[in-house]
Structure formats: structure tokens, C-alpha cells
């Protein structure tokens, strides 16, 4: 039994051997088996467990179990304790938090890969969940075994095989008793549908794996075609894409093509997008991130943030007391630092390199938010803070002469420019936001 | 309730109004509702029911029910009574027989379309059946509403909607109690899986219809791409296709492309097909109908029947008593006709137009088999008789000067050349098959 897992890892993931691995572990049978297995193989592993406190005492017992397992296996163990309270699905928010935390651990502790314990039954369940919701090819092509620095070594194996491994190796685990509504759908599929499918075909997971491969191959062919078509219909200038409408209309199914070409730009109203082909010049459709504009014979796609970056930068020289444009800021030397708030920050005078710059944000900008750990992309920060497009558009940054962000004005200061020891601080105040 | 069905038909299938329609009817709620509905709409319909006698008395009661319904609605009703005993699946053989019989009725009675009562739940069930078996995009794109002269007017509606229509219109139907093993899978899916999916999403069939549309669009894009690629890699000469291997190998996923390009030629061993790319020149793969040959830098695809048609034709002039090549036949005038058998036929002398021709069969050949009704494609006849490739290769035809088939030699005589009244018959005997 153990050999099956070992062989798969040696054959398909041989490079894991010499790497520093972080296992995402819940305490459930899958991730505990993964941890035990890789320990048995003498791989270099650590554990990472998120406690979202969604199931009270049970959640704490999971955490305790993982900590004890780490001690028993002599593995470095990271845990984090988070209360999430999202607008949307807790499940989704928890997932996002988890993967973000893993990436942070990777950066901070130089891990090479995060390993998760997803298995073949998870793929089937996800397929069926997407089927109940309505989906398309993208929702039916499974979970990738390798995706960037995330690796899923148990993906070819069934839950049953994993449990058998646990049992035959006297491995204990925590059973997730949760019937929380967020898990309702997956549980129904796991306990009521998958077993019937397996009754019909005892080798279901094997034939299903082949099915997924077939669908992936279909997707590859589509991607090849889309690449050809995009080349054919597109001209690009300064990061703005122009699609020639007459060429789109010559395609056999323009709507299907528009979907495939534009899906990565977060459009959702595909009928509107399609109707744009025959709409009046000047009409446009907005996605979360992009604008699609009908302009005579073209559909013009531009990044909604792009327009923001077109504003000029403003320079602030040493000893300036106040600027009034593009926004009103005052600068004042103070000896003591009062509590900073949204519209006032204190910066160590010795840390400022003039001229300062006031400018709009650009893709790729990052900063070190005060009160958080490490560096963060501005786009990510905006997303976490749920800034609307309009708020993002209105925002200005205060940077030093090296273009490092000192202040996301009116939002959050960068910790690099705070000086606790300085006798001379500069108090910067936003008087009136534009 | 009724309006929903009516509106759909008026809007999407308006051309049915003036056509001669044949409804495939089992006696179950779906097909009975379809018959009642179209009668209410004053469409020109007839009924066709196959009794396969698979469920004893129940099958006969179904037939009786349909005949009574036809009388009640004042519709012409066709029934046929068949015992099938296939090598493979009864379900499949019955389906094939049914559609073939419908096509015969269409030809004989000048129907425009066959209408079947498939509905949205059937699509879902078929999707899930294919999922349990292992499938790919082709198995997930549903049942077409219009396919040649077969039309499915109830396809957008659920079984529930159809039953509600029946109930509110006091329509009675026959419940199929069968749990025959051939229906085992569909029944399990219908009664154990579909209901749970609908609990999870009460609008399942609506979102599922969208899913199917999305997958169909994916398939269209694939077809566009395959067309491009085939054009790029193929040269054709005399119906033989040559694919340039180096160009296939330049594709990102040659195996996926080979599958899409060659699937219509009945290959099944896709690994073998793929390995042919790098095999020794001269190696070949056979499908039921085709040969794929590696020939230096090309894969050459040819019809397995094609080689057969390359043999010359042989002429037989009036008063010939015997030919020895390509096969040995004797011709003898007789006044009375004995029982014909496999190797001897009797033909009305007045019906023979010389010179007769002995030749191999070709695609498109058809004849009027003695003992069957109407005309039949030779390829179809061979299939029904389960002739092996070698038997088909060895076969010769005896034709008249107009190239009409008189005898599939050693197999079956054509009824057009039999003369019950002739005083002079020609007895033709196959002495020795080559």
C-alpha cells in the first residue's frame, strides 16, 4: 500500500526530495497521511495549520492535534488563528486567506513548495459541484497536480486508498464532523452521489481520471485556436488591445470566441459583450478590471487602472510647507509624534529623500503597510480593503525620490519611513481630498 | 402549462406545422404527451411503435395502448413486432433497429420528420451515464434538438413539466416498470442521483442547459481548429489522405490532435495511433473501416474497402455457359425454378440485360434483397449480416448492363430479377468460390 504512494512520488515528483516543503494540514486523514508519508520518506517538511475557529472547541482541538503531530514527527509547525468575516462565502475567504498565508511562509522561511493533500475524490466532487452550479469546460478540468509552487502529491489516489494507508500504519487523525452550511453541497455530493456513481462503476475514479485528461486535451486545442484567432484579429498599441470587429464576425460562433478571448479580463455579462459587436460606436462594457469599448470597426480593450496611471507626477522639494495640487498636503516639523490617523502620518525626517513625489499608482507598485508583516502589492492591498474602482482612481501616493511608497494617502502609511527614535519627525497632513 | 410547450414549438420549430410527422411512441408519458400535444395543435402526425417483446405481456400491453391511443386520436399508427438477439447490448441493438425502421417508414410513407419525446432530464441522465463510463467532450454535449430528419420538440422541458401537462390534461400513459439490467444504470441515475442534484440546485436543469451550451461552444471552437490543422497537415490524392508527420509533431499535443482528426474513422487504440508517429515505416493500425499506415514522413489513411474497389470488372455476354474467372459461375436455361439457395439463384430470363458484369462492390451500392422490404445499402446489409472485413473483400457482385445488382454472389439475390411468371429462367450457380 505504502509503495503505491512512494512510487508515485519518486516517479512523478522526484524533485521534491531535495526541497524544503510546507504541508498544508487540517488534521484530517488526507493531510495527516501526507505528512506521515513524507516524513517516512525523509523529505524536508514543515507543517502549516490555519485555525479559522469556525467550529468552536473542535477547531482548537484540530490545532492542538496538528501541534502534537508536529512534535511527534519532529517537524517545524506553523499555526495561525484567524477570525474571518467575509462579505461572501466563508469557504472562499478562508481558502484565499490560507493560500496567502502559505505564500507568506514560503517567502519568509524559504520554502520551495506548498503541498496539499487533495486527492481523486476531491476532483470528482469539484466536478459535480460545478455541474450543479452550471459550468463549462473550465469547470470540468480538475485540480492541477502542479500549479506554480503548489503541489498535490496524493491527487491520483482515492480517499479510500488514503484511509487504508492510515489504518494499516496506525495513523490517527481528526474526523471533521462539520455539517456547516458552507460544506453542505460537498457533503451531499460526497455521501449521496459519489457512492452511487461508484456502485455503477467500481472503477469510477480511474475512468474519471481519463475523462479529465480528455477534457484537458480539449482545452489545449481550444487554447491553440484562441491564440491563432487573437493573433489574427488583434492589434496592440501601448498595452491597449484592438479587436477588428469584421474579423470577429467572420468567426463561426463569435460569442463563443469572445468568451474565450475575454474571460481572463473578468467580464461576466457575455450577452452584453456580444451585443457590443453591433452596438453604436462609443458604447462600452465594464468588468471589474477592464473596459471594452466599441469604437467604429474595433472593440478596444483597456485596463481600467490604465487611465489612472496617465496622470502626471508632482514633485515636492525640501522645506515645502504645503502643496495644493493635485491634492492639498501640509508638512510640519514636530519633535514628538502623536498618534497617526488616516489623514495624518509622522515620518522620520532623516528617512525622507527629496524630492518627494505625489503620483497615481501603477501596476506592480508595492509597499510595506504599517501594522502588517512584510511587503504587499498595492493591487492586493486594494483588493483586501475592498476599494471600489472609484476609490482606487481617486487615490494618490506619496513617494520618495527613489519612488518608494511612503504613504498611500488617506489610507495607510509604509512602515519603512516610520522612525520611533527620531527626534525630528515630519507630520504630513491631508487637508482636503480632491 | 400547455402554452409553454406550444410557444416553444411555434417559436423554435415553426416549420413543423405543414409537415408530415411521425412520432416515435413507447406509450410512456413523454411520447404520449408529445402525441396529444401535436394532435391538439392540429399537426399532421402518425404514430410508430416498436414492440421488442422484452417484457412479455407488458410489452404487448404497451403496443395495445398505443394502438388504442391512435384510434382515439384518429391517427395512423404503425407497429412492428421484433425479437432482437444481438451480440452486444440489447438496448443499443433495439435503438438501431428502431431508427432504421423509422427511416424506412419515412421513405415508404413520405414523412418529413421523425419526432422523439426526449427531454431535459434525458440529457442530464445521458451526461451522467457517460460520466460513469468515462468520456470526453463529445459525451458531454447532449442530445441535439434537430439532427437530420429527427426532431425532439420536448428537449427543453423537464420530465416533471411533461408529467404535469399529462395530469392537468387527463392524459393517461403506460408506466415502464422495467428494472431490466440494461436499464439499471439509467434507473439508478434517475432515481438516486438526479434528485439529489436537484435538491442542491432546484434550478439544476436550467443551469445544466447552459452548461451544455457552453460545452457545445467549446466543441465548435475545437472543430474550427481541427479544420485549420487538417488543412495544414494534409494532402489528398484519389480519396487517400496523407498527413505530414513533422507537422503533427510540431503541434503542442499531437495525441490530442490525432484523436480529434481521426475519431470519425473508428480507431479506438489511440496509444497505438500516437506511437505510429515514431514507428518504423511500413507499420500500420487498422480500425473497423480504415487503415492508417506509417510511410516514411507521412501517415497515410485509407478506406479498408477502397482496395476492394480497385479490382477490374468482368463482362459476361449472352449465351455464356460458364466463366472461370474471377470466380466460377455456370449459367443454365431451365423451365422450372427449384428452390434457390446460397450458391444457386433463378432469374427471369427476360429480365436480364446483357452484358452482365461481375465486379467488386463499391461505396454507394444498394440492392433490393429478396425476402426483405425495400432497398438497402450494401454497406448496411454487410453490417447487419456481420460480414468480416475479409468476407467483404472476397465478395463479388453480379450486375446487369445497367450496373444494377442481380446477386450478391453466394449471399443474397435481388428481388427485382426474380420472375415468378417466366417460363424461361436462368439458373446461375456459384461452383467454387475463389
PDB file of C-alpha atoms in Angstrom, chain A residues 117-246:
ATOM      1  CA  UNK A 117      -3.445  16.617   0.275  1.00  0.00           C
ATOM      2  CA  UNK A 118      -6.113  16.886  -2.446  1.00  0.00           C
ATOM      3  CA  UNK A 119      -6.994  13.509  -3.916  1.00  0.00           C
ATOM      4  CA  UNK A 120      -9.016  11.907  -6.705  1.00  0.00           C
ATOM      5  CA  UNK A 121     -12.309  12.090  -4.819  1.00  0.00           C
ATOM      6  CA  UNK A 122     -11.812  15.835  -4.408  1.00  0.00           C
ATOM      7  CA  UNK A 123     -11.588  16.183  -8.196  1.00  0.00           C
ATOM      8  CA  UNK A 124     -14.791  14.219  -8.676  1.00  0.00           C
ATOM      9  CA  UNK A 125     -16.577  16.260  -6.017  1.00  0.00           C
ATOM     10  CA  UNK A 126     -15.427  19.518  -7.542  1.00  0.00           C
ATOM     11  CA  UNK A 127     -16.591  18.350 -10.949  1.00  0.00           C
ATOM     12  CA  UNK A 128     -20.036  17.546  -9.555  1.00  0.00           C
ATOM     13  CA  UNK A 129     -20.243  20.773  -7.559  1.00  0.00           C
ATOM     14  CA  UNK A 130     -19.547  22.703 -10.739  1.00  0.00           C
ATOM     15  CA  UNK A 131     -22.125  20.592 -12.534  1.00  0.00           C
ATOM     16  CA  UNK A 132     -24.795  21.580 -10.012  1.00  0.00           C
ATOM     17  CA  UNK A 133     -23.886  25.244 -10.338  1.00  0.00           C
ATOM     18  CA  UNK A 134     -23.680  25.352 -14.097  1.00  0.00           C
ATOM     19  CA  UNK A 135     -20.273  25.399 -15.649  1.00  0.00           C
ATOM     20  CA  UNK A 136     -18.269  24.859 -18.785  1.00  0.00           C
ATOM     21  CA  UNK A 137     -15.080  23.177 -19.853  1.00  0.00           C
ATOM     22  CA  UNK A 138     -13.022  25.259 -17.427  1.00  0.00           C
ATOM     23  CA  UNK A 139     -15.043  23.925 -14.505  1.00  0.00           C
ATOM     24  CA  UNK A 140     -14.629  20.318 -15.573  1.00  0.00           C
ATOM     25  CA  UNK A 141     -10.887  20.017 -15.995  1.00  0.00           C
ATOM     26  CA  UNK A 142      -9.977  19.134 -12.452  1.00  0.00           C
ATOM     27  CA  UNK A 143      -7.368  20.257  -9.997  1.00  0.00           C
ATOM     28  CA  UNK A 144      -3.788  20.534 -11.282  1.00  0.00           C
ATOM     29  CA  UNK A 145      -1.142  18.330  -9.660  1.00  0.00           C
ATOM     30  CA  UNK A 146       1.437  21.078 -10.020  1.00  0.00           C
ATOM     31  CA  UNK A 147       0.378  24.706 -10.066  1.00  0.00           C
ATOM     32  CA  UNK A 148       3.169  27.193  -9.540  1.00  0.00           C
ATOM     33  CA  UNK A 149       4.668  26.342  -6.170  1.00  0.00           C
ATOM     34  CA  UNK A 150       1.640  24.341  -5.034  1.00  0.00           C
ATOM     35  CA  UNK A 151       1.915  20.572  -5.417  1.00  0.00           C
ATOM     36  CA  UNK A 152      -0.660  17.859  -4.721  1.00  0.00           C
ATOM     37  CA  UNK A 153       1.164  14.547  -4.367  1.00  0.00           C
ATOM     38  CA  UNK A 154      -1.927  12.492  -3.482  1.00  0.00           C
ATOM     39  CA  UNK A 155      -4.025  13.603  -6.434  1.00  0.00           C
ATOM     40  CA  UNK A 156      -4.118  10.219  -8.228  1.00  0.00           C
ATOM     41  CA  UNK A 157      -5.287   8.350  -5.128  1.00  0.00           C
ATOM     42  CA  UNK A 158      -8.759   7.834  -3.745  1.00  0.00           C
ATOM     43  CA  UNK A 159      -9.911   8.781  -0.276  1.00  0.00           C
ATOM     44  CA  UNK A 160     -10.328   5.065   0.340  1.00  0.00           C
ATOM     45  CA  UNK A 161      -6.711   4.328  -0.517  1.00  0.00           C
ATOM     46  CA  UNK A 162      -5.554   7.118   1.759  1.00  0.00           C
ATOM     47  CA  UNK A 163      -7.684   5.854   4.644  1.00  0.00           C
ATOM     48  CA  UNK A 164      -6.379   2.342   4.100  1.00  0.00           C
ATOM     49  CA  UNK A 165      -2.846   3.668   4.337  1.00  0.00           C
ATOM     50  CA  UNK A 166      -3.706   5.434   7.583  1.00  0.00           C
ATOM     51  CA  UNK A 167      -5.317   2.341   9.053  1.00  0.00           C
ATOM     52  CA  UNK A 168      -2.552  -0.048   8.095  1.00  0.00           C
ATOM     53  CA  UNK A 169       0.054   2.341   9.512  1.00  0.00           C
ATOM     54  CA  UNK A 170      -1.809   3.041  12.760  1.00  0.00           C
ATOM     55  CA  UNK A 171      -2.106   6.687  11.887  1.00  0.00           C
ATOM     56  CA  UNK A 172      -4.763   8.595  13.775  1.00  0.00           C
ATOM     57  CA  UNK A 173      -6.479  11.711  12.520  1.00  0.00           C
ATOM     58  CA  UNK A 174      -9.224  14.159  13.366  1.00  0.00           C
ATOM     59  CA  UNK A 175     -12.608  13.498  11.797  1.00  0.00           C
ATOM     60  CA  UNK A 176     -14.270  16.686  10.534  1.00  0.00           C
ATOM     61  CA  UNK A 177     -17.829  16.416  11.851  1.00  0.00           C
ATOM     62  CA  UNK A 178     -18.816  19.705  10.304  1.00  0.00           C
ATOM     63  CA  UNK A 179     -22.093  19.924   8.531  1.00  0.00           C
ATOM     64  CA  UNK A 180     -21.746  23.652   8.319  1.00  0.00           C
ATOM     65  CA  UNK A 181     -23.884  25.025   5.541  1.00  0.00           C
ATOM     66  CA  UNK A 182     -20.806  26.003   3.567  1.00  0.00           C
ATOM     67  CA  UNK A 183     -19.945  22.327   3.382  1.00  0.00           C
ATOM     68  CA  UNK A 184     -23.491  21.232   2.701  1.00  0.00           C
ATOM     69  CA  UNK A 185     -23.099  20.816  -1.032  1.00  0.00           C
ATOM     70  CA  UNK A 186     -19.805  18.972  -0.892  1.00  0.00           C
ATOM     71  CA  UNK A 187     -21.106  16.661   1.821  1.00  0.00           C
ATOM     72  CA  UNK A 188     -24.244  15.823  -0.117  1.00  0.00           C
ATOM     73  CA  UNK A 189     -22.147  15.005  -3.149  1.00  0.00           C
ATOM     74  CA  UNK A 190     -19.627  13.022  -1.117  1.00  0.00           C
ATOM     75  CA  UNK A 191     -22.147  10.949   0.801  1.00  0.00           C
ATOM     76  CA  UNK A 192     -25.144  10.673  -1.501  1.00  0.00           C
ATOM     77  CA  UNK A 193     -23.929  10.948  -5.088  1.00  0.00           C
ATOM     78  CA  UNK A 194     -20.352   9.702  -5.355  1.00  0.00           C
ATOM     79  CA  UNK A 195     -21.162   6.339  -3.704  1.00  0.00           C
ATOM     80  CA  UNK A 196     -23.942   5.642  -6.237  1.00  0.00           C
ATOM     81  CA  UNK A 197     -21.670   6.519  -9.146  1.00  0.00           C
ATOM     82  CA  UNK A 198     -19.101   4.103  -7.714  1.00  0.00           C
ATOM     83  CA  UNK A 199     -21.750   1.400  -7.409  1.00  0.00           C
ATOM     84  CA  UNK A 200     -22.496   1.817 -11.102  1.00  0.00           C
ATOM     85  CA  UNK A 201     -18.806   1.727 -11.982  1.00  0.00           C
ATOM     86  CA  UNK A 202     -16.462   0.365  -9.314  1.00  0.00           C
ATOM     87  CA  UNK A 203     -13.535   1.772 -11.308  1.00  0.00           C
ATOM     88  CA  UNK A 204     -15.139   5.168 -11.488  1.00  0.00           C
ATOM     89  CA  UNK A 205     -12.120   7.152 -10.318  1.00  0.00           C
ATOM     90  CA  UNK A 206      -9.892   5.553 -12.926  1.00  0.00           C
ATOM     91  CA  UNK A 207     -12.225   6.204 -15.823  1.00  0.00           C
ATOM     92  CA  UNK A 208     -12.929   9.648 -14.407  1.00  0.00           C
ATOM     93  CA  UNK A 209      -9.207  10.470 -14.405  1.00  0.00           C
ATOM     94  CA  UNK A 210      -9.165   9.568 -18.099  1.00  0.00           C
ATOM     95  CA  UNK A 211     -12.227  11.756 -18.641  1.00  0.00           C
ATOM     96  CA  UNK A 212     -10.456  14.696 -17.032  1.00  0.00           C
ATOM     97  CA  UNK A 213      -7.402  14.086 -19.219  1.00  0.00           C
ATOM     98  CA  UNK A 214      -9.601  14.082 -22.308  1.00  0.00           C
ATOM     99  CA  UNK A 215     -11.243  17.346 -21.281  1.00  0.00           C
ATOM    100  CA  UNK A 216      -7.855  18.902 -20.572  1.00  0.00           C
ATOM    101  CA  UNK A 217      -6.748  17.954 -24.063  1.00  0.00           C
ATOM    102  CA  UNK A 218      -9.866  19.574 -25.474  1.00  0.00           C
ATOM    103  CA  UNK A 219      -8.934  22.712 -23.583  1.00  0.00           C
ATOM    104  CA  UNK A 220      -5.435  22.666 -25.013  1.00  0.00           C
ATOM    105  CA  UNK A 221      -6.821  22.545 -28.536  1.00  0.00           C
ATOM    106  CA  UNK A 222      -9.124  25.443 -27.742  1.00  0.00           C
ATOM    107  CA  UNK A 223      -6.203  27.426 -26.370  1.00  0.00           C
ATOM    108  CA  UNK A 224      -4.235  26.765 -29.552  1.00  0.00           C
ATOM    109  CA  UNK A 225      -7.135  28.014 -31.621  1.00  0.00           C
ATOM    110  CA  UNK A 226      -7.696  31.087 -29.467  1.00  0.00           C
ATOM    111  CA  UNK A 227      -4.036  32.003 -29.791  1.00  0.00           C
ATOM    112  CA  UNK A 228      -4.361  31.834 -33.597  1.00  0.00           C
ATOM    113  CA  UNK A 229      -7.540  33.860 -33.607  1.00  0.00           C
ATOM    114  CA  UNK A 230      -6.202  36.520 -31.242  1.00  0.00           C
ATOM    115  CA  UNK A 231      -3.172  36.927 -33.479  1.00  0.00           C
ATOM    116  CA  UNK A 232      -5.487  37.258 -36.455  1.00  0.00           C
ATOM    117  CA  UNK A 233      -7.934  39.808 -35.059  1.00  0.00           C
ATOM    118  CA  UNK A 234      -5.808  41.902 -32.709  1.00  0.00           C
ATOM    119  CA  UNK A 235      -3.565  44.904 -32.957  1.00  0.00           C
ATOM    120  CA  UNK A 236      -1.815  46.169 -29.855  1.00  0.00           C
ATOM    121  CA  UNK A 237      -0.536  49.603 -29.022  1.00  0.00           C
ATOM    122  CA  UNK A 238       0.788  50.754 -25.644  1.00  0.00           C
ATOM    123  CA  UNK A 239      -0.854  47.879 -23.837  1.00  0.00           C
ATOM    124  CA  UNK A 240      -4.233  48.581 -25.393  1.00  0.00           C
ATOM    125  CA  UNK A 241      -5.729  45.791 -27.466  1.00  0.00           C
ATOM    126  CA  UNK A 242      -7.886  46.484 -30.533  1.00  0.00           C
ATOM    127  CA  UNK A 243     -10.014  43.660 -31.938  1.00  0.00           C
ATOM    128  CA  UNK A 244     -11.236  44.001 -35.509  1.00  0.00           C
ATOM    129  CA  UNK A 245     -14.999  43.537 -35.432  1.00  0.00           C
ATOM    130  CA  UNK A 246     -15.401  42.357 -39.018  1.00  0.00           C
TER     131      UNK A 246
END
